[in-house]
mmCIF file of C-alpha atoms in Angstrom:
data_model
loop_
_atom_site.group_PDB
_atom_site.id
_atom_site.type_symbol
_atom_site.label_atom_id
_atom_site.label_comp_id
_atom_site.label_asym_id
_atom_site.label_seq_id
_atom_site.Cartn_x
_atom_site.Cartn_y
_atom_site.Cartn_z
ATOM 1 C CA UNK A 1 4.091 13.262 -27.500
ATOM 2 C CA UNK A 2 1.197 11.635 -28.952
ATOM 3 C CA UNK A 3 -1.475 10.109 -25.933
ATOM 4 C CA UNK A 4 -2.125 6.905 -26.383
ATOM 5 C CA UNK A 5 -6.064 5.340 -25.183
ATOM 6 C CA UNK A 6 -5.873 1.748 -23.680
ATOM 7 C CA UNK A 7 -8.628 -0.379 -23.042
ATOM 8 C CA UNK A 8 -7.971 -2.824 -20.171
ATOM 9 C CA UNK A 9 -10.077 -5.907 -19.293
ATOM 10 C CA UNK A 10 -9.408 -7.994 -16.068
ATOM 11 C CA UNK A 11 -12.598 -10.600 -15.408
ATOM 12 C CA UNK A 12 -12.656 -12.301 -12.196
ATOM 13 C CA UNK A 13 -15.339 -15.083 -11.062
ATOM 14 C CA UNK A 14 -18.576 -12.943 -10.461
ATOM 15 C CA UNK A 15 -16.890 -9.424 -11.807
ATOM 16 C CA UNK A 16 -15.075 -8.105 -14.486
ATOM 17 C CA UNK A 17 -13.014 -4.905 -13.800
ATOM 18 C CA UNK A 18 -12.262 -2.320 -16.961
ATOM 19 C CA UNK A 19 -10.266 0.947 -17.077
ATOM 20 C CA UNK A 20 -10.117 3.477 -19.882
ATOM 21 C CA UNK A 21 -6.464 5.277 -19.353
ATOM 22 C CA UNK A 22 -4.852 8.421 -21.560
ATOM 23 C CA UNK A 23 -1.246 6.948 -20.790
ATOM 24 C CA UNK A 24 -1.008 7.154 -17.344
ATOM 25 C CA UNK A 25 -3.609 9.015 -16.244
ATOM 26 C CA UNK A 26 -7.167 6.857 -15.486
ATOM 27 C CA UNK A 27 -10.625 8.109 -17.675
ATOM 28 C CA UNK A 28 -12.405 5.618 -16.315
ATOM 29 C CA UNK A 29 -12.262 2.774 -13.974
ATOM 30 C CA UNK A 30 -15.358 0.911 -13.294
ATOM 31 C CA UNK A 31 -16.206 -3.029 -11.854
ATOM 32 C CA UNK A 32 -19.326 -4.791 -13.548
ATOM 33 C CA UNK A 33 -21.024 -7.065 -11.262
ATOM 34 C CA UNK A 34 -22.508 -10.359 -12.911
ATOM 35 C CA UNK A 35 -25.449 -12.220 -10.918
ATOM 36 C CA UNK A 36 -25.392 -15.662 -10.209
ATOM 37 C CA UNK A 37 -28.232 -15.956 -12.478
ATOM 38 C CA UNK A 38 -26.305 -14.461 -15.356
ATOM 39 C CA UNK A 39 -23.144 -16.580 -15.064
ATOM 40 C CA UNK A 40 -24.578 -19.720 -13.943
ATOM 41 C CA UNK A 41 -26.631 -20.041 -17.319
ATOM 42 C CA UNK A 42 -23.039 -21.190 -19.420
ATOM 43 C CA UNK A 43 -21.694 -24.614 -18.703
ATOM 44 C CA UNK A 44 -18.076 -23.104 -18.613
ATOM 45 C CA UNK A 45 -16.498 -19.930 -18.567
ATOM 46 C CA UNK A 46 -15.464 -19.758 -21.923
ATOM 47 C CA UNK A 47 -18.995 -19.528 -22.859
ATOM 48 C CA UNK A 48 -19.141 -16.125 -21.304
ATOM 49 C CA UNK A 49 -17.293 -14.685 -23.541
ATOM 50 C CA UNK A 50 -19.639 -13.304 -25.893
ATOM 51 C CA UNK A 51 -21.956 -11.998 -22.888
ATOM 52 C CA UNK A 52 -18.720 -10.527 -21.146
ATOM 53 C CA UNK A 53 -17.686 -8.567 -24.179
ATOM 54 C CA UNK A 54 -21.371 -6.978 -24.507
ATOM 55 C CA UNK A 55 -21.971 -5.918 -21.375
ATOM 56 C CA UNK A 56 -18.124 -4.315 -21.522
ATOM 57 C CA UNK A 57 -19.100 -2.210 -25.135
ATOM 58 C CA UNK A 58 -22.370 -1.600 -23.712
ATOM 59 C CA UNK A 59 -20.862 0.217 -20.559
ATOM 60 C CA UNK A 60 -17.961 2.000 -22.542
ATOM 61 C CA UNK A 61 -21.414 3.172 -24.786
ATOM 62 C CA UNK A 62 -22.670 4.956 -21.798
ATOM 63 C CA UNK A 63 -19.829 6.053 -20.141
ATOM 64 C CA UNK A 64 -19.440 8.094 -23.406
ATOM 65 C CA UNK A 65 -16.378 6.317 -24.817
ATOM 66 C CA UNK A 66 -15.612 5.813 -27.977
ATOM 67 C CA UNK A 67 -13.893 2.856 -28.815
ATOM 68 C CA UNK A 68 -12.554 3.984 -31.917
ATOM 69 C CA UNK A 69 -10.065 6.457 -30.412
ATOM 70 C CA UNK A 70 -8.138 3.431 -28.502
ATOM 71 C CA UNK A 71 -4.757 2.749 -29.109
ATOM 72 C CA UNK A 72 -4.514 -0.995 -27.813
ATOM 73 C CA UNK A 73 -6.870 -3.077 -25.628
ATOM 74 C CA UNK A 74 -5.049 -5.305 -22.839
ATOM 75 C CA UNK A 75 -6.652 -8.442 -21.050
ATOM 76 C CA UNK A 76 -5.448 -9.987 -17.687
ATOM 77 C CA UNK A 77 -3.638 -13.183 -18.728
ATOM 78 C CA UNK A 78 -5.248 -16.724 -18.264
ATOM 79 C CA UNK A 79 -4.020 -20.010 -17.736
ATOM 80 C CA UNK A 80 -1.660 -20.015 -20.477
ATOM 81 C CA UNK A 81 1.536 -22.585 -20.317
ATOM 82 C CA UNK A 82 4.459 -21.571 -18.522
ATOM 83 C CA UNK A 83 6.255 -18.203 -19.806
ATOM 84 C CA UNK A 84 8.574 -15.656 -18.760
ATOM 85 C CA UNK A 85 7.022 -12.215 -17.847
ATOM 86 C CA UNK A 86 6.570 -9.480 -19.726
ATOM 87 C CA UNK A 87 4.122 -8.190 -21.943
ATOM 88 C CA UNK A 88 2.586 -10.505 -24.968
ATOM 89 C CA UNK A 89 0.765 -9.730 -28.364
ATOM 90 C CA UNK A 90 -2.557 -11.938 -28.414
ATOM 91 C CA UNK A 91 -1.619 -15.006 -30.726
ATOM 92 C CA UNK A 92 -3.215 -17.761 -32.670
ATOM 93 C CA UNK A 93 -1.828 -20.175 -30.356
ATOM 94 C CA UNK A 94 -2.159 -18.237 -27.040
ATOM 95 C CA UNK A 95 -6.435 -17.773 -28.158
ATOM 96 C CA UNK A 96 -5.967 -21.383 -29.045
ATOM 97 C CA UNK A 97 -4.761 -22.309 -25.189
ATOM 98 C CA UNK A 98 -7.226 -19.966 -23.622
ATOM 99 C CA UNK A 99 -9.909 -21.156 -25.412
ATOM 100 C CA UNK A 100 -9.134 -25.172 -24.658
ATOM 101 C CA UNK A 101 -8.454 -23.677 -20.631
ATOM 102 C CA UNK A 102 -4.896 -25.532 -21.714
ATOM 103 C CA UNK A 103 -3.832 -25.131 -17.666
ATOM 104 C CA UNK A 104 -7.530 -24.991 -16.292
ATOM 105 C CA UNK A 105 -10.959 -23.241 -16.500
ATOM 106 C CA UNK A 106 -10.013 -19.201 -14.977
ATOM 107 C CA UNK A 107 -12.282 -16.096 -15.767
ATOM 108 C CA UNK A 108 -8.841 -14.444 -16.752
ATOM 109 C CA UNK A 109 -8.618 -16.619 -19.478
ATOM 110 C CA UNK A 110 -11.301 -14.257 -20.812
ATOM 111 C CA UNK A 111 -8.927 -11.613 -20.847
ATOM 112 C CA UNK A 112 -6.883 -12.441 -23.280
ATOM 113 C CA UNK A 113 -9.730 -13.557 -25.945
ATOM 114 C CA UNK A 114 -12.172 -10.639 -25.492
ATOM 115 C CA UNK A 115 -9.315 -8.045 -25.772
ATOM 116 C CA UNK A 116 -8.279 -9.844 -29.160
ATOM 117 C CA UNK A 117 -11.973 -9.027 -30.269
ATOM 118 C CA UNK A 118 -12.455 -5.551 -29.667
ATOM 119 C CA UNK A 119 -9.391 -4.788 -31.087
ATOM 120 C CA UNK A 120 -9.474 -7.056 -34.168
ATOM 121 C CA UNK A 121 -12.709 -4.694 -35.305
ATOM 122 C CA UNK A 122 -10.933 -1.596 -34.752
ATOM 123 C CA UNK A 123 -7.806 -2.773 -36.287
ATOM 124 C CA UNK A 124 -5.711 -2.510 -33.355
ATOM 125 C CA UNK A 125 -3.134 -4.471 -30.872
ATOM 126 C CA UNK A 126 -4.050 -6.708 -28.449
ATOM 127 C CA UNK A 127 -2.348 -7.882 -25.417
ATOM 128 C CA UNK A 128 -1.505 -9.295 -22.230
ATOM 129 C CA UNK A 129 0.594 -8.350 -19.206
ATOM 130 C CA UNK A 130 1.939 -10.964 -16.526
ATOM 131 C CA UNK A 131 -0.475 -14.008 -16.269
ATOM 132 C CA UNK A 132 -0.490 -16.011 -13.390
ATOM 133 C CA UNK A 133 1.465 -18.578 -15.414
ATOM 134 C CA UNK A 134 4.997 -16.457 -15.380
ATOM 135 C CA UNK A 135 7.864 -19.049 -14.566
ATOM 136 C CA UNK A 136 11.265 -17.518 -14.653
ATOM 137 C CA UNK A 137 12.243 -19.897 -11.331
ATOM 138 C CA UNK A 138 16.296 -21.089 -11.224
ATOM 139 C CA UNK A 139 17.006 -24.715 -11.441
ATOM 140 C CA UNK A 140 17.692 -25.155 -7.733
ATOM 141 C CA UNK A 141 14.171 -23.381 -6.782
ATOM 142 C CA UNK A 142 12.891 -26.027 -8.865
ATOM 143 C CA UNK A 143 13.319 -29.269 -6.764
ATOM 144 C CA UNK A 144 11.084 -30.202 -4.144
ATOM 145 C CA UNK A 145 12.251 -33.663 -2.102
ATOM 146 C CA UNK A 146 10.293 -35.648 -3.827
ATOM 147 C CA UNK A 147 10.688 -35.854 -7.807
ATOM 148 C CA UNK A 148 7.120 -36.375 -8.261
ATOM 149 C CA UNK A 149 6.275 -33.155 -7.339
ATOM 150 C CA UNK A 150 8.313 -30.338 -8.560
ATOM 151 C CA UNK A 151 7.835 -26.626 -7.095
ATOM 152 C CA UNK A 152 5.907 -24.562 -9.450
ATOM 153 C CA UNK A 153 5.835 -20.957 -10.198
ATOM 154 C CA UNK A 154 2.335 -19.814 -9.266
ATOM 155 C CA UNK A 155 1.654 -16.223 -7.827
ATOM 156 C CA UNK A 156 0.359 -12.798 -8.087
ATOM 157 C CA UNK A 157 2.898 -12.197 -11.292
ATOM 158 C CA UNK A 158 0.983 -9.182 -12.514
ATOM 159 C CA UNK A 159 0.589 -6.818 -8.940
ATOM 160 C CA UNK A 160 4.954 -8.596 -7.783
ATOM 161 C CA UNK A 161 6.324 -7.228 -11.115
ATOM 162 C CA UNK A 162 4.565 -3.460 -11.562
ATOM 163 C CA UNK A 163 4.987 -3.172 -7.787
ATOM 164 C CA UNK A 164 8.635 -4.546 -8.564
ATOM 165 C CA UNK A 165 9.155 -1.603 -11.013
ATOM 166 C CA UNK A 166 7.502 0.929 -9.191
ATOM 167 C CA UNK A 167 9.869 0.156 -5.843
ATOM 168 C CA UNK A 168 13.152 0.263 -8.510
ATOM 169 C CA UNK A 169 12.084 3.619 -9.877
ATOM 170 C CA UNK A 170 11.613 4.544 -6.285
ATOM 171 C CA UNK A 171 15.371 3.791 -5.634
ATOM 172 C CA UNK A 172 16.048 5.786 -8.990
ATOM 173 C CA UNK A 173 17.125 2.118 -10.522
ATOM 174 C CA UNK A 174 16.124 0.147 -13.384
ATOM 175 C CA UNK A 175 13.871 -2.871 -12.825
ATOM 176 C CA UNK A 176 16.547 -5.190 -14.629
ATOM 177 C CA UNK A 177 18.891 -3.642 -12.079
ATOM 178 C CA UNK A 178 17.575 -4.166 -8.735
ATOM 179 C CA UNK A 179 17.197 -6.784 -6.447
ATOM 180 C CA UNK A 180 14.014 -6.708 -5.180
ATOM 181 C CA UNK A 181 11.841 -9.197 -2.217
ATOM 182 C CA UNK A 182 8.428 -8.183 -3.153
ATOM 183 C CA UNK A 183 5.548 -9.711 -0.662
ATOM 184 C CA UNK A 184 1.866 -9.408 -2.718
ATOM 185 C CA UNK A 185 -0.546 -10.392 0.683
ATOM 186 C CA UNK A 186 -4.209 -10.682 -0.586
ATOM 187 C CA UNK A 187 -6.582 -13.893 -0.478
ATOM 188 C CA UNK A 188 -3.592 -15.598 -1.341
ATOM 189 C CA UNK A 189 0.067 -14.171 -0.149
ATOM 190 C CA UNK A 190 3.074 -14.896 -1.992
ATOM 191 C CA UNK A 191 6.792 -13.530 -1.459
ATOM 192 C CA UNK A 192 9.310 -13.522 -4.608
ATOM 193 C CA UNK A 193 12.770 -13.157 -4.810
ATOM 194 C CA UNK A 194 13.100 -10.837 -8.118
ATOM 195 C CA UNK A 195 16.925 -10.392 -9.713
ATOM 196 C CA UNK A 196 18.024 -9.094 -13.040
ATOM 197 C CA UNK A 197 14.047 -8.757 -13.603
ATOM 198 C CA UNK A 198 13.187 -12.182 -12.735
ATOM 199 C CA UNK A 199 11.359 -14.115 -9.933
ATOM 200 C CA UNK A 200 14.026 -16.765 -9.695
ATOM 201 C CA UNK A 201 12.154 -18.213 -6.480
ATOM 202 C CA UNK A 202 8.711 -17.328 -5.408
ATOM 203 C CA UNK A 203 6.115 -19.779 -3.086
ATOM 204 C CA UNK A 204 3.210 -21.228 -4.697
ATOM 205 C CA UNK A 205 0.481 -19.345 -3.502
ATOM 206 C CA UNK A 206 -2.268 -21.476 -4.624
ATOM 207 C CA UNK A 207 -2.276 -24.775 -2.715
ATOM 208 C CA UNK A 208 1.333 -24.968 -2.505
ATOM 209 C CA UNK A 209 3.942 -23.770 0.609
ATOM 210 C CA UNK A 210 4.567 -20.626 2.066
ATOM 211 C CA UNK A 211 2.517 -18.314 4.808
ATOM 212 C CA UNK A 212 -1.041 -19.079 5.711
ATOM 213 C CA UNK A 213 -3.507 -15.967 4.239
ATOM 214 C CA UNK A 214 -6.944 -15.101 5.206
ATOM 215 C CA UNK A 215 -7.923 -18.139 3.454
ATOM 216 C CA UNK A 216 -5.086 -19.892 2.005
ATOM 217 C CA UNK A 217 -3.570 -22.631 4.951
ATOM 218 C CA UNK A 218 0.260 -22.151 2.783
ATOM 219 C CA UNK A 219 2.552 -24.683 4.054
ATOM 220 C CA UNK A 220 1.821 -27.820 6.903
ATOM 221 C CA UNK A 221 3.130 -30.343 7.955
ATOM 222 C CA UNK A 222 3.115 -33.020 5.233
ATOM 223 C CA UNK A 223 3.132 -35.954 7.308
ATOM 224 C CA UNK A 224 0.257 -35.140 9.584
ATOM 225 C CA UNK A 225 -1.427 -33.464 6.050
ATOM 226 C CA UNK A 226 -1.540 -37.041 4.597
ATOM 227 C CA UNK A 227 -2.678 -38.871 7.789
ATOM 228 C CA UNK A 228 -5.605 -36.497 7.587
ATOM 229 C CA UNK A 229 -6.144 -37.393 3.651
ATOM 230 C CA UNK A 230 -6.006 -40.865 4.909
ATOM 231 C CA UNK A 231 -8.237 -40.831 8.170
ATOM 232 C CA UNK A 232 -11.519 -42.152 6.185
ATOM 233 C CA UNK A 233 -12.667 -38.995 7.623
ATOM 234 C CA UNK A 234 -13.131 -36.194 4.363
ATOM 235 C CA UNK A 235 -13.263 -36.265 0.718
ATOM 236 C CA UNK A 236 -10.267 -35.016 -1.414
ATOM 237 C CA UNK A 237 -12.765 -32.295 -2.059
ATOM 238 C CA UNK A 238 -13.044 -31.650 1.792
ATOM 239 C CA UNK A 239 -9.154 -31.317 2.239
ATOM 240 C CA UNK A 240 -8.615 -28.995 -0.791
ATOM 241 C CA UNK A 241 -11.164 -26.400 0.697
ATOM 242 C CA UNK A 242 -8.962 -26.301 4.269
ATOM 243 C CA UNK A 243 -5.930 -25.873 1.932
ATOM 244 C CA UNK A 244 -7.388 -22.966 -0.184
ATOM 245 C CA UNK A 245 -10.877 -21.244 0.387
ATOM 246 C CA UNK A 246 -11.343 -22.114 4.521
ATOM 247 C CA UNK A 247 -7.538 -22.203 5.483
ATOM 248 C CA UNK A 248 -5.710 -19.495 6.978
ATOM 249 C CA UNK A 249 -7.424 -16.833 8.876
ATOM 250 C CA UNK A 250 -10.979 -18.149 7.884
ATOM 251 C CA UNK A 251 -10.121 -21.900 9.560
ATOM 252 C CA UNK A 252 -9.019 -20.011 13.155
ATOM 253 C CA UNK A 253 -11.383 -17.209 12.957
ATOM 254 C CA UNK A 254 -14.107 -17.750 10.418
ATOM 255 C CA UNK A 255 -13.253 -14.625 8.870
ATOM 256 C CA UNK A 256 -11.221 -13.487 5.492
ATOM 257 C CA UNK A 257 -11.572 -10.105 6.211
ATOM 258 C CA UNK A 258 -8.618 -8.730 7.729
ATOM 259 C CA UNK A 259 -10.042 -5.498 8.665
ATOM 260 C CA UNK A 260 -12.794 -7.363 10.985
ATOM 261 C CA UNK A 261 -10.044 -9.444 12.551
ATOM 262 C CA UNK A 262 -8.559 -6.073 13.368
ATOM 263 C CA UNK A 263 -11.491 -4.907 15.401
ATOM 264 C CA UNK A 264 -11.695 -8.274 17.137
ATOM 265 C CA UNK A 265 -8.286 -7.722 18.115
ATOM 266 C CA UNK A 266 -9.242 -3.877 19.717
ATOM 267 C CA UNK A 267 -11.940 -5.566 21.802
ATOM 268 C CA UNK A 268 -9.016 -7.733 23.261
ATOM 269 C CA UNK A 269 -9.893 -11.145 21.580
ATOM 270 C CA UNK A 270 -6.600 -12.984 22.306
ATOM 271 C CA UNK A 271 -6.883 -15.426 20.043
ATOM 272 C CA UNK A 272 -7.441 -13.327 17.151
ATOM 273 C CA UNK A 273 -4.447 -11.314 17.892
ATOM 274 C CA UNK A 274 -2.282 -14.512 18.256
ATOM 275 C CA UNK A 275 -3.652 -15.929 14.730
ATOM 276 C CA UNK A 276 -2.929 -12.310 12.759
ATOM 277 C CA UNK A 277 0.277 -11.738 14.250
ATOM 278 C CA UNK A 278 1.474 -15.815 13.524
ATOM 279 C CA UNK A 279 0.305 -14.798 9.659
ATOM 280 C CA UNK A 280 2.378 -11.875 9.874
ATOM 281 C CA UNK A 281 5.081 -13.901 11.611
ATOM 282 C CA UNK A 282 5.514 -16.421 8.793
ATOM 283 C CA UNK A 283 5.662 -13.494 6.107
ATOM 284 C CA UNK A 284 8.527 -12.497 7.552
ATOM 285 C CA UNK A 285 10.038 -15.559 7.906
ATOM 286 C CA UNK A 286 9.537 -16.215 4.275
ATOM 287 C CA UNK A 287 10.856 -12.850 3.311
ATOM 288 C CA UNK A 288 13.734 -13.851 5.602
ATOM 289 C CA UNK A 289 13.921 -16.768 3.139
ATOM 290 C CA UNK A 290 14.171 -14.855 0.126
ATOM 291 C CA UNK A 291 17.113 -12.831 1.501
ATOM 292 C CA UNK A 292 19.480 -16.468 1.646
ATOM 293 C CA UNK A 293 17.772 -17.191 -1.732
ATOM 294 C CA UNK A 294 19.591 -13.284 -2.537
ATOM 295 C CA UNK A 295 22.771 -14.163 -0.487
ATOM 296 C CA UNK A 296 21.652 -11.617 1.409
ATOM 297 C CA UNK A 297 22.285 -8.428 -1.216
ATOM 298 C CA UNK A 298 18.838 -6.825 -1.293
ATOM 299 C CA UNK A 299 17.913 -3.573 -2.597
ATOM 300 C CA UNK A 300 14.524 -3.193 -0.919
ATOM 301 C CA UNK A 301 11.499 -5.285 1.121
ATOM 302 C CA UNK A 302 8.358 -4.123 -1.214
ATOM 303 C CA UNK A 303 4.772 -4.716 0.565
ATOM 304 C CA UNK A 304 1.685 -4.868 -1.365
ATOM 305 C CA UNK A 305 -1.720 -6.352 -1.585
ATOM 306 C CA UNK A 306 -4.804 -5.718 0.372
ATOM 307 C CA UNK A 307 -3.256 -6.319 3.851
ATOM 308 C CA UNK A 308 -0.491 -3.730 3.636
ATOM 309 C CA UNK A 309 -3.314 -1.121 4.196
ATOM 310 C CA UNK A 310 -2.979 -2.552 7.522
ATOM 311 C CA UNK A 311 -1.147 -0.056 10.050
ATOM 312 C CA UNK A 312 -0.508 -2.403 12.464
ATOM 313 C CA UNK A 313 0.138 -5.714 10.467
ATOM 314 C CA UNK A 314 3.010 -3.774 8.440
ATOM 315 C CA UNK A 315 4.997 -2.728 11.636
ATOM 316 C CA UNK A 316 4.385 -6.464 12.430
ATOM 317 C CA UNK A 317 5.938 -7.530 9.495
ATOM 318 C CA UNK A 318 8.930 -4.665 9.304
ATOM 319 C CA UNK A 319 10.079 -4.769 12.787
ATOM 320 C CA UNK A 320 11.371 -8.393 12.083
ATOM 321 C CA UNK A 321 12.794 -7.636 8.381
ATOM 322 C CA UNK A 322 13.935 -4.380 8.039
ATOM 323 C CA UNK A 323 17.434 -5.550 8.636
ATOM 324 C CA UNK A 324 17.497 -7.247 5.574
ATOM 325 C CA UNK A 325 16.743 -3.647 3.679
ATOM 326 C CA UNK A 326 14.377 -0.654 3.691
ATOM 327 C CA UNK A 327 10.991 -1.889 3.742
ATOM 328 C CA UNK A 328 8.604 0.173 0.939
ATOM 329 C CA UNK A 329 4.813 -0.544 1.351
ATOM 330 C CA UNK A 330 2.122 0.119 -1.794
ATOM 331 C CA UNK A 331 -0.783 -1.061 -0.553
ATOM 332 C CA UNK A 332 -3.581 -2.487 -2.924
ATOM 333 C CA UNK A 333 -3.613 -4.652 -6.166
ATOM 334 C CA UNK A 334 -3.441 -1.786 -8.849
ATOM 335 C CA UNK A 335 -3.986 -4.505 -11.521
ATOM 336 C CA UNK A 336 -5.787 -2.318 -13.858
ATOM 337 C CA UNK A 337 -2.740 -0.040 -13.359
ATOM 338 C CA UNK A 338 -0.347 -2.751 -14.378
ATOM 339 C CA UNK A 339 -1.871 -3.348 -17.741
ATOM 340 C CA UNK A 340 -2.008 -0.501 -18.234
ATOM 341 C CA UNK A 341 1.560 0.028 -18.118
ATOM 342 C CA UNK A 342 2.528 -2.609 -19.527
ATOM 343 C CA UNK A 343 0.597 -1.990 -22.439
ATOM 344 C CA UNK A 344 2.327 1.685 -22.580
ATOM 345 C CA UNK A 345 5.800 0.273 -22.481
ATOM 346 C CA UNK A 346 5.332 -1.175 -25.722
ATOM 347 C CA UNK A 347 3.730 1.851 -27.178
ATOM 348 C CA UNK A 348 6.222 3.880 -26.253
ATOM 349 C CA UNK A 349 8.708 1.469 -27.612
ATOM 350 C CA UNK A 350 10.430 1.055 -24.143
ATOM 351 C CA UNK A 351 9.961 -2.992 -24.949
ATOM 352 C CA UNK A 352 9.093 -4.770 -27.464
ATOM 353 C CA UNK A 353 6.214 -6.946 -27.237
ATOM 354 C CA UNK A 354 6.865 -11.026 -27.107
ATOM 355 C CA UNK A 355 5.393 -13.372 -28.812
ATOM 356 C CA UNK A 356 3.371 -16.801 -27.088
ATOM 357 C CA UNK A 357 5.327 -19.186 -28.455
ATOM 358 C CA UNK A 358 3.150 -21.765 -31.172
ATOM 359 C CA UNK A 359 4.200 -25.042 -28.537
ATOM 360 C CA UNK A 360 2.335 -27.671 -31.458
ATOM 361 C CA UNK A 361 5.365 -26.566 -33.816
#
């Protein structure tokens, strides 16, 4: 079997995160840090891009690398429209979207665009695994209450779907085949219902509904929400940041980091034990969710994400689902991984690659 060399490119805000693999098996993983000074000199993110895909050739250069052994190049997916999952050949009209930041300004709209580069000069494919924009949601999962605002399919598609496929091969089953409640529990925690290899119902993790997260607030009560929006007392801009960026643990506790609210709960702080435990609490409750979304026929509870390194917070989290079905924990975000394996199945010819649809036709 011929090894194939993939080249995979996820940028975040201040970071961007590469990994060199021979199929499975990682050469090199490594995160670049960018300084404030170095980012905050472009007006928008897309003018990084140039700068971005430097700095990645010039550390490939010294890591001893050469690029023109690769077999593909993959970027995290961006802000794209809505699509269904699976993996995507870089397009005219997908660099077209990125480029315009067609659903908003992301660094993983980078992704896409820089991968397209580097492998346009070595003659090569480029391509993209599960963006964040992945909407495979059923009809029903789609209404709301009020018409205005429909639920929308926004969540950790990339780590849900190769943790999804992981936990089937697990149970010696085919991803298509299983039916899976996979719980992602980061910065941001979402829970998705996945059947027939779709997330037919999934919260929006963003600024939606769902659990509270170490700095997400998930869902609240919407009437007392909008008597706060209305109280003369904060700016739109005020409310947004206790929705996403000071909700959640960081609102009760003035911490994201799970791992210190852990210690504050060994040197007896009550209240931080209350506040962790109520996050686990409604995780399980939305798991519990997805199990009547699954009429109850579930294959497996999959756990991933930062917080399932968490001893403690798992058993918190199991001891109220595990009825539903065995609960399998892969802690972490293995994104890199993902991409990487996405990327494969197409080389391999286990899928065949789709194509961003040209929506200006």
């Amino acid at each position: 079997m011929h090894t194939h060399r993939i080249l995979v490119i996820n940028p975040g805000s201040t970071s961007t995160k590469i990994g060199v693999f021979d199929d499975l098996e990682a050469v090199l993983e490594k995160t670049i840090r960018h300084s404030g000074e170095e980012i905050n000199q472009y007006k928008r993110i897309i003018d990084q891009y140039d700068f971005r895909k430097q700095v990645i050739l010039d550390v490939l250069d010294q890591e001893g690398i050469n690029i023109s052994k690769l077999s593909a190049v993959c970027g995290r997916g961006g802000l794209l429209r809505p699509i269904e999952g699976g993996t995507y050949e870089v397009n005219a009209a997908m660099l077209e979207d990125l480029k315009n930041g067609y659903n908003g300004e992301h660094a993983s709209n980078l992704g896409g665009i820089i991968a397209y580069e580097i492998a346009r000069g070595l003659n090569i494919g480029a391509y993209i695994v599960d963006p964040v924009v992945v909407d495979e949601l059923q009809e029903l999962a789609r209404v709301s209450g009020v018409p205005e605002i429909p639920r929308k399919s926004i969540f950790h598609a990339l780590n849900q779907k190769a943790v999804a496929r992981r936990a089937a091969a697990d149970l010696e089953m085919e991803y298509q085949d299983a039916r899976l409640i996979v719980a992602h529990m980061g910065g941001g925690i979402t829970v998705g219902a996945h059947i027939g290899g779709r997330v037919v119902d999934v919260n929006n993790g963003l600024h939606g509904d769902g659990p509270f997260s170490p700095e997400r607030a998930g869902t609240v009560p919407a009437g007392d929400l909008v008597s706060m929006c209305f109280s003369g007392q904060y700016y739109r801009d005020e409310v947004m940041k206790k929705l996403v960026g000071q909700g959640g643990l960081m609102a009760y506790l003035d911490t994201n980091d799970a791992r210190e609210v852990e210690s504050m709960i060994a040197h007896g702080d009550r209240k931080a034990e209350v506040v962790f435990n109520a996050m686990a609490y409604q995780i399980a409750k939305e798991i519990g969710s997805m199990s009547a979304v699954m009429e109850g026929r579930v294959d497996a509870v999959a756990l991933t994400g930062g917080l399932a390194y968490g001893k403690a917070f798992i058993e918190e989290i199991s001891k109220r689902v595990h009825w539903i079905a065995d609960v399998l924990v892969y802690p972490g975000e293995n994104e890199l991984e993902a991409l990487n394996e996405g990327t494969l199945r197409v080389l391999n010819h286990k899928e065949i690659p789709k194509q961003y649809p040209n929506f200006q036709e």
